[in-house]
């Protein structure tokens, strides 16, 4: 669902873009001291822009967090008992580290390549049919399920492999970064794509910087780190709620699943106006009218 009711697309745009003055021998760009604040106000004044911002931010958080901790997740050395076994068996340690490093390099490369390829494919499809709403909502829901599978696959006893589920997450949530950017541009027209992307990146990077240490801080919530009796004495009570025997980072993935679920629910209330689409249709009508009159 969307509206193409144009209204006054220039409302609230005064001062939101840098002023460019060009003469035959001189180019002057005037950037205000509060340029970012003015641009952000202009963007948030458009209905639907906050929805695009939430999607971009949440997907950016997930991609940044997984990229940061990809080494630990792929190696599987977040289990302390596995680390202790490797230290005890120094003869096999080098071979295990070498094999794990190969997995990290391979999965890391595939993680980024899949994001790029899926972004190009889904982005081209979205730009052609302008189906931003449906594609975004579907990918958000599927991405939440993929993150849930990642959380389950952390437990090797469940028979899953977190490496492949990480790649599934990259294929589902990675394309939402360019799709959300294009949606934000549609909402904020006639503001430039650069202005919209700066606002989106600013919020995404700021929230990612806050969430990355939080992801690490809650890694052991509800996790059974040791098998000795002392672990029960140090338990903070979370295991009674979340269950015992869970691998580290399980609760961290719960938080990311919650982020995706909340963002999907919020995006379902999207009611923005496709101002750029309306401007393109109006220009096409004017061109067709001019062509008919010339005949």
Short mmCIF file of C-alpha atoms in Angstrom, two decimals:
data_model
loop_
_atom_site.label_atom_id
_atom_site.label_comp_id
_atom_site.label_asym_id
_atom_site.label_seq_id
_atom_site.Cartn_x
_atom_site.Cartn_y
_atom_site.Cartn_z
CA UNK A 1 0.00 0.00 0.00
CA UNK A 2 1.24 3.45 -0.90
CA UNK A 3 0.01 6.80 -2.05
CA UNK A 4 1.27 8.89 -4.95
CA UNK A 5 -0.55 12.03 -3.88
CA UNK A 6 2.16 14.57 -4.54
CA UNK A 7 0.96 17.57 -2.55
CA UNK A 8 3.74 20.13 -2.07
CA UNK A 9 6.89 18.07 -2.35
CA UNK A 10 9.10 21.04 -1.51
CA UNK A 11 7.57 21.61 1.93
CA UNK A 12 10.27 21.60 4.61
CA UNK A 13 13.14 21.37 2.11
CA UNK A 14 14.48 24.90 2.61
CA UNK A 15 18.11 24.72 3.69
CA UNK A 16 18.16 20.92 3.74
CA UNK A 17 20.61 20.75 0.84
CA UNK A 18 23.94 22.56 0.49
CA UNK A 19 23.73 25.66 -1.72
CA UNK A 20 25.79 25.44 -4.90
CA UNK A 21 26.69 28.60 -6.80
CA UNK A 22 28.46 28.18 -10.14
CA UNK A 23 29.94 30.85 -12.39
CA UNK A 24 32.09 30.36 -15.52
CA UNK A 25 35.28 30.35 -13.44
CA UNK A 26 34.15 29.59 -9.92
CA UNK A 27 32.17 26.98 -7.98
CA UNK A 28 31.04 27.72 -4.44
CA UNK A 29 29.35 25.22 -2.11
CA UNK A 30 27.77 26.67 1.01
CA UNK A 31 27.29 24.08 3.78
CA UNK A 32 25.56 25.24 6.93
CA UNK A 33 26.91 24.41 10.38
CA UNK A 34 23.65 22.64 11.21
CA UNK A 35 23.29 21.01 7.79
CA UNK A 36 22.82 17.48 9.18
CA UNK A 37 20.17 18.62 11.67
CA UNK A 38 18.21 20.54 9.03
CA UNK A 39 18.43 17.63 6.58
CA UNK A 40 17.26 15.18 9.26
CA UNK A 41 14.27 17.38 10.11
CA UNK A 42 13.34 17.59 6.44
CA UNK A 43 13.53 13.82 6.07
CA UNK A 44 11.55 13.02 9.20
CA UNK A 45 8.85 15.45 8.11
CA UNK A 46 7.94 13.00 5.31
CA UNK A 47 5.50 10.24 6.15
CA UNK A 48 7.08 6.82 5.76
CA UNK A 49 10.70 7.95 6.08
CA UNK A 50 10.95 6.69 9.66
CA UNK A 51 9.86 3.24 8.45
CA UNK A 52 12.68 3.16 5.91
CA UNK A 53 15.09 4.37 8.59
CA UNK A 54 14.08 1.59 11.01
CA UNK A 55 14.52 -1.11 8.36
CA UNK A 56 17.90 0.25 7.25
CA UNK A 57 19.12 0.59 10.84
CA UNK A 58 18.03 -2.87 11.98
CA UNK A 59 19.49 -4.61 8.94
CA UNK A 60 22.69 -2.61 9.31
CA UNK A 61 22.93 -3.64 12.96
CA UNK A 62 22.52 -7.32 12.10
CA UNK A 63 25.06 -7.23 9.26
CA UNK A 64 27.60 -5.25 11.31
CA UNK A 65 27.24 -7.49 14.36
CA UNK A 66 27.57 -10.71 12.38
CA UNK A 67 30.55 -9.31 10.49
CA UNK A 68 32.22 -8.33 13.77
CA UNK A 69 31.76 -11.72 15.45
CA UNK A 70 31.93 -13.87 12.32
CA UNK A 71 35.31 -15.22 13.38
CA UNK A 72 33.99 -16.55 16.68
CA UNK A 73 30.73 -17.87 15.22
CA UNK A 74 32.39 -19.71 12.34
CA UNK A 75 35.22 -21.18 14.41
CA UNK A 76 32.83 -22.33 17.09
CA UNK A 77 35.42 -21.56 19.79
CA UNK A 78 32.91 -19.71 21.93
CA UNK A 79 32.72 -22.96 23.90
CA UNK A 80 35.25 -22.73 26.69
CA UNK A 81 35.60 -26.49 26.99
CA UNK A 82 36.60 -26.72 23.32
CA UNK A 83 39.22 -24.04 23.87
CA UNK A 84 40.56 -25.90 26.86
CA UNK A 85 40.76 -29.13 24.88
CA UNK A 86 42.77 -27.40 22.18
CA UNK A 87 45.17 -26.04 24.76
CA UNK A 88 45.55 -29.51 26.27
CA UNK A 89 46.26 -31.16 22.93
CA UNK A 90 48.93 -28.88 21.53
CA UNK A 91 49.81 -31.41 18.88
CA UNK A 92 46.42 -31.03 17.20
CA UNK A 93 45.94 -27.37 17.96
CA UNK A 94 47.82 -26.03 14.94
CA UNK A 95 45.91 -28.18 12.48
CA UNK A 96 42.57 -27.26 14.04
CA UNK A 97 43.36 -23.55 13.97
CA UNK A 98 44.50 -23.79 10.35
CA UNK A 99 41.30 -25.58 9.33
CA UNK A 100 39.15 -23.10 11.26
CA UNK A 101 40.94 -20.18 9.61
CA UNK A 102 40.09 -21.56 6.18
CA UNK A 103 36.43 -21.74 7.17
CA UNK A 104 36.52 -18.17 8.45
CA UNK A 105 38.04 -16.88 5.22
CA UNK A 106 35.62 -18.83 3.04
CA UNK A 107 32.45 -18.00 4.98
CA UNK A 108 33.54 -14.38 5.40
CA UNK A 109 34.08 -13.98 1.66
CA UNK A 110 30.80 -15.71 0.81
CA UNK A 111 29.00 -13.58 3.40
CA UNK A 112 29.99 -10.37 1.63
CA UNK A 113 29.60 -11.72 -1.91
CA UNK A 114 26.09 -12.98 -1.19
CA UNK A 115 25.13 -9.57 0.19
CA UNK A 116 26.36 -7.85 -2.98
CA UNK A 117 24.80 -10.32 -5.42
CA UNK A 118 21.44 -10.51 -3.65
CA UNK A 119 21.37 -6.72 -3.33
CA UNK A 120 21.85 -6.31 -7.07
CA UNK A 121 19.22 -8.91 -7.97
CA UNK A 122 16.56 -7.88 -5.48
CA UNK A 123 17.35 -4.20 -5.94
CA UNK A 124 16.84 -4.44 -9.70
CA UNK A 125 13.53 -6.27 -9.21
CA UNK A 126 12.35 -3.73 -6.65
CA UNK A 127 13.30 -0.72 -8.79
CA UNK A 128 11.48 -2.17 -11.77
CA UNK A 129 8.17 -2.92 -10.03
CA UNK A 130 8.44 -0.41 -7.15
CA UNK A 131 7.28 -3.14 -4.78
CA UNK A 132 9.23 -1.76 -1.82
CA UNK A 133 6.57 -2.54 0.77
CA UNK A 134 5.96 -6.21 0.03
CA UNK A 135 9.60 -7.13 -0.58
CA UNK A 136 10.79 -5.37 2.55
CA UNK A 137 8.13 -6.96 4.73
CA UNK A 138 8.74 -10.47 3.36
CA UNK A 139 12.52 -10.24 3.73
CA UNK A 140 12.24 -8.91 7.28
CA UNK A 141 10.03 -11.81 8.35
CA UNK A 142 12.22 -14.39 6.62
CA UNK A 143 15.31 -12.74 8.08
CA UNK A 144 13.90 -13.10 11.59
CA UNK A 145 13.35 -16.83 10.97
CA UNK A 146 16.90 -17.16 9.60
CA UNK A 147 18.29 -15.49 12.73
CA UNK A 148 16.25 -17.90 14.85
CA UNK A 149 17.81 -20.79 12.96
CA UNK A 150 21.24 -19.27 13.62
CA UNK A 151 20.51 -19.25 17.33
CA UNK A 152 19.44 -22.90 17.20
CA UNK A 153 22.45 -23.89 15.09
CA UNK A 154 24.83 -22.57 17.73
CA UNK A 155 24.10 -25.79 19.59
CA UNK A 156 26.03 -28.46 17.68
CA UNK A 157 23.89 -31.16 19.30
CA UNK A 158 20.88 -29.87 17.34
CA UNK A 159 22.44 -30.99 14.07
CA UNK A 160 22.51 -27.55 12.46
CA UNK A 161 25.43 -25.63 11.03
CA UNK A 162 25.62 -21.96 11.93
CA UNK A 163 27.93 -21.28 9.00
CA UNK A 164 25.23 -21.86 6.38
CA UNK A 165 22.51 -20.12 8.32
CA UNK A 166 24.74 -17.03 8.54
CA UNK A 167 24.89 -17.03 4.75
CA UNK A 168 21.09 -17.28 4.61
CA UNK A 169 20.84 -14.21 6.84
CA UNK A 170 23.16 -12.29 4.53
CA UNK A 171 21.02 -13.21 1.51
CA UNK A 172 17.77 -12.13 3.21
CA UNK A 173 18.73 -9.02 5.18
CA UNK A 174 21.66 -7.71 3.12
CA UNK A 175 19.47 -6.58 0.17
CA UNK A 176 17.28 -4.54 2.52
CA UNK A 177 20.04 -1.95 2.88
CA UNK A 178 19.78 -0.66 -0.73
CA UNK A 179 16.02 -1.30 -0.83
CA UNK A 180 15.46 0.76 2.33
CA UNK A 181 17.71 3.47 0.91
CA UNK A 182 15.64 3.69 -2.28
CA UNK A 183 12.46 3.73 -0.22
CA UNK A 184 13.83 6.59 1.87
CA UNK A 185 14.69 8.50 -1.31
CA UNK A 186 11.12 7.97 -2.55
CA UNK A 187 9.75 9.37 0.70
CA UNK A 188 12.15 12.33 0.95
CA UNK A 189 11.98 13.51 -2.68
CA UNK A 190 13.17 16.04 -3.88
CA UNK A 191 16.03 15.71 -1.42
CA UNK A 192 19.05 14.09 -3.01
CA UNK A 193 20.06 10.47 -2.55
CA UNK A 194 23.29 11.56 -0.88
CA UNK A 195 21.42 13.52 1.78
CA UNK A 196 19.10 10.60 2.53
CA UNK A 197 21.97 8.10 2.65
CA UNK A 198 23.93 10.31 5.07
CA UNK A 199 20.99 10.37 7.49
CA UNK A 200 20.46 6.61 7.21
CA UNK A 201 24.14 5.81 7.68
CA UNK A 202 24.42 8.18 10.64
CA UNK A 203 21.66 6.44 12.58
CA UNK A 204 22.77 2.96 11.50
CA UNK A 205 26.41 3.43 12.50
CA UNK A 206 25.51 5.06 15.82
CA UNK A 207 23.13 2.27 16.85
CA UNK A 208 25.51 -0.42 15.61
CA UNK A 209 28.28 1.03 17.77
CA UNK A 210 25.97 0.66 20.77
CA UNK A 211 24.61 -2.79 19.95
CA UNK A 212 27.91 -4.53 19.12
CA UNK A 213 29.26 -4.39 22.71
CA UNK A 214 25.77 -5.28 24.00
CA UNK A 215 25.80 -8.40 21.82
CA UNK A 216 29.04 -9.45 23.51
CA UNK A 217 27.95 -8.41 27.00
CA UNK A 218 24.90 -10.71 27.02
CA UNK A 219 26.61 -13.67 25.33
CA UNK A 220 26.55 -15.79 28.49
CA UNK A 221 23.03 -14.98 29.66
CA UNK A 222 21.29 -18.32 30.16
CA UNK A 223 24.33 -20.22 28.88
CA UNK A 224 25.87 -23.25 30.55
CA UNK A 225 29.55 -22.28 30.34
CA UNK A 226 30.89 -24.98 32.62
CA UNK A 227 29.84 -28.38 33.79
CA UNK A 228 31.06 -28.15 37.37
CA UNK A 229 28.99 -27.52 40.46
CA UNK A 230 30.43 -24.05 40.95
CA UNK A 231 28.56 -22.83 37.86
CA UNK A 232 25.28 -23.31 39.67
CA UNK A 233 26.46 -21.06 42.48
CA UNK A 234 27.36 -18.28 40.02
CA UNK A 235 24.12 -18.55 38.09
CA UNK A 236 22.27 -15.22 37.91
CA UNK A 237 18.88 -16.88 37.57
CA UNK A 238 18.62 -16.41 33.81
CA UNK A 239 19.05 -20.13 33.23
CA UNK A 240 15.82 -20.75 35.12
CA UNK A 241 14.02 -18.65 32.53
CA UNK A 242 15.94 -19.45 29.36
CA UNK A 243 16.82 -23.03 30.17
CA UNK A 244 20.19 -24.58 30.88
CA UNK A 245 22.80 -25.98 28.58
CA UNK A 246 22.43 -23.31 25.90
CA UNK A 247 25.60 -22.26 24.05
CA UNK A 248 26.92 -18.71 24.43
CA UNK A 249 25.48 -15.99 22.18
CA UNK A 250 22.04 -17.63 22.26
CA UNK A 251 20.49 -14.70 24.12
CA UNK A 252 22.40 -12.31 21.85
CA UNK A 253 20.63 -13.81 18.88
CA UNK A 254 17.34 -13.51 20.74
CA UNK A 255 17.89 -9.76 20.84
CA UNK A 256 18.52 -9.56 17.09
CA UNK A 257 15.45 -11.68 16.40
CA UNK A 258 13.45 -9.27 18.55
CA UNK A 259 14.82 -6.31 16.59
CA UNK A 260 13.77 -7.85 13.27
CA UNK A 261 10.34 -8.80 14.58
CA UNK A 262 9.64 -5.34 16.00
CA UNK A 263 10.86 -3.63 12.84
CA UNK A 264 8.62 -5.88 10.71
CA UNK A 265 5.59 -5.01 12.84
CA UNK A 266 6.42 -1.30 12.66
CA UNK A 267 7.04 -1.39 8.91
CA UNK A 268 3.63 -3.05 8.43
CA UNK A 269 2.13 0.33 9.40
CA UNK A 270 3.88 2.04 6.48
CA UNK A 271 1.75 4.81 4.97
CA UNK A 272 4.27 6.93 3.07
CA UNK A 273 3.91 8.66 -0.27
CA UNK A 274 6.01 7.73 -3.28
CA UNK A 275 6.85 11.32 -4.19
CA UNK A 276 9.63 10.48 -6.64
CA UNK A 277 7.38 8.04 -8.47
CA UNK A 278 4.67 10.69 -8.76
CA UNK A 279 7.21 13.21 -10.08
CA UNK A 280 8.39 10.72 -12.73
CA UNK A 281 4.79 10.03 -13.79
CA UNK A 282 4.05 13.75 -13.99
CA UNK A 283 7.15 14.34 -16.13
CA UNK A 284 6.15 11.50 -18.44
CA UNK A 285 2.66 12.96 -18.82
CA UNK A 286 4.14 16.37 -19.64
CA UNK A 287 6.48 14.83 -22.21
CA UNK A 288 3.62 12.94 -23.84
CA UNK A 289 1.48 16.09 -23.92
CA UNK A 290 4.31 18.04 -25.53
CA UNK A 291 4.79 15.30 -28.13
CA UNK A 292 1.07 15.28 -28.98
CA UNK A 293 0.95 19.05 -29.29
CA UNK A 294 3.97 19.08 -31.58
CA UNK A 295 2.08 16.79 -33.96
#
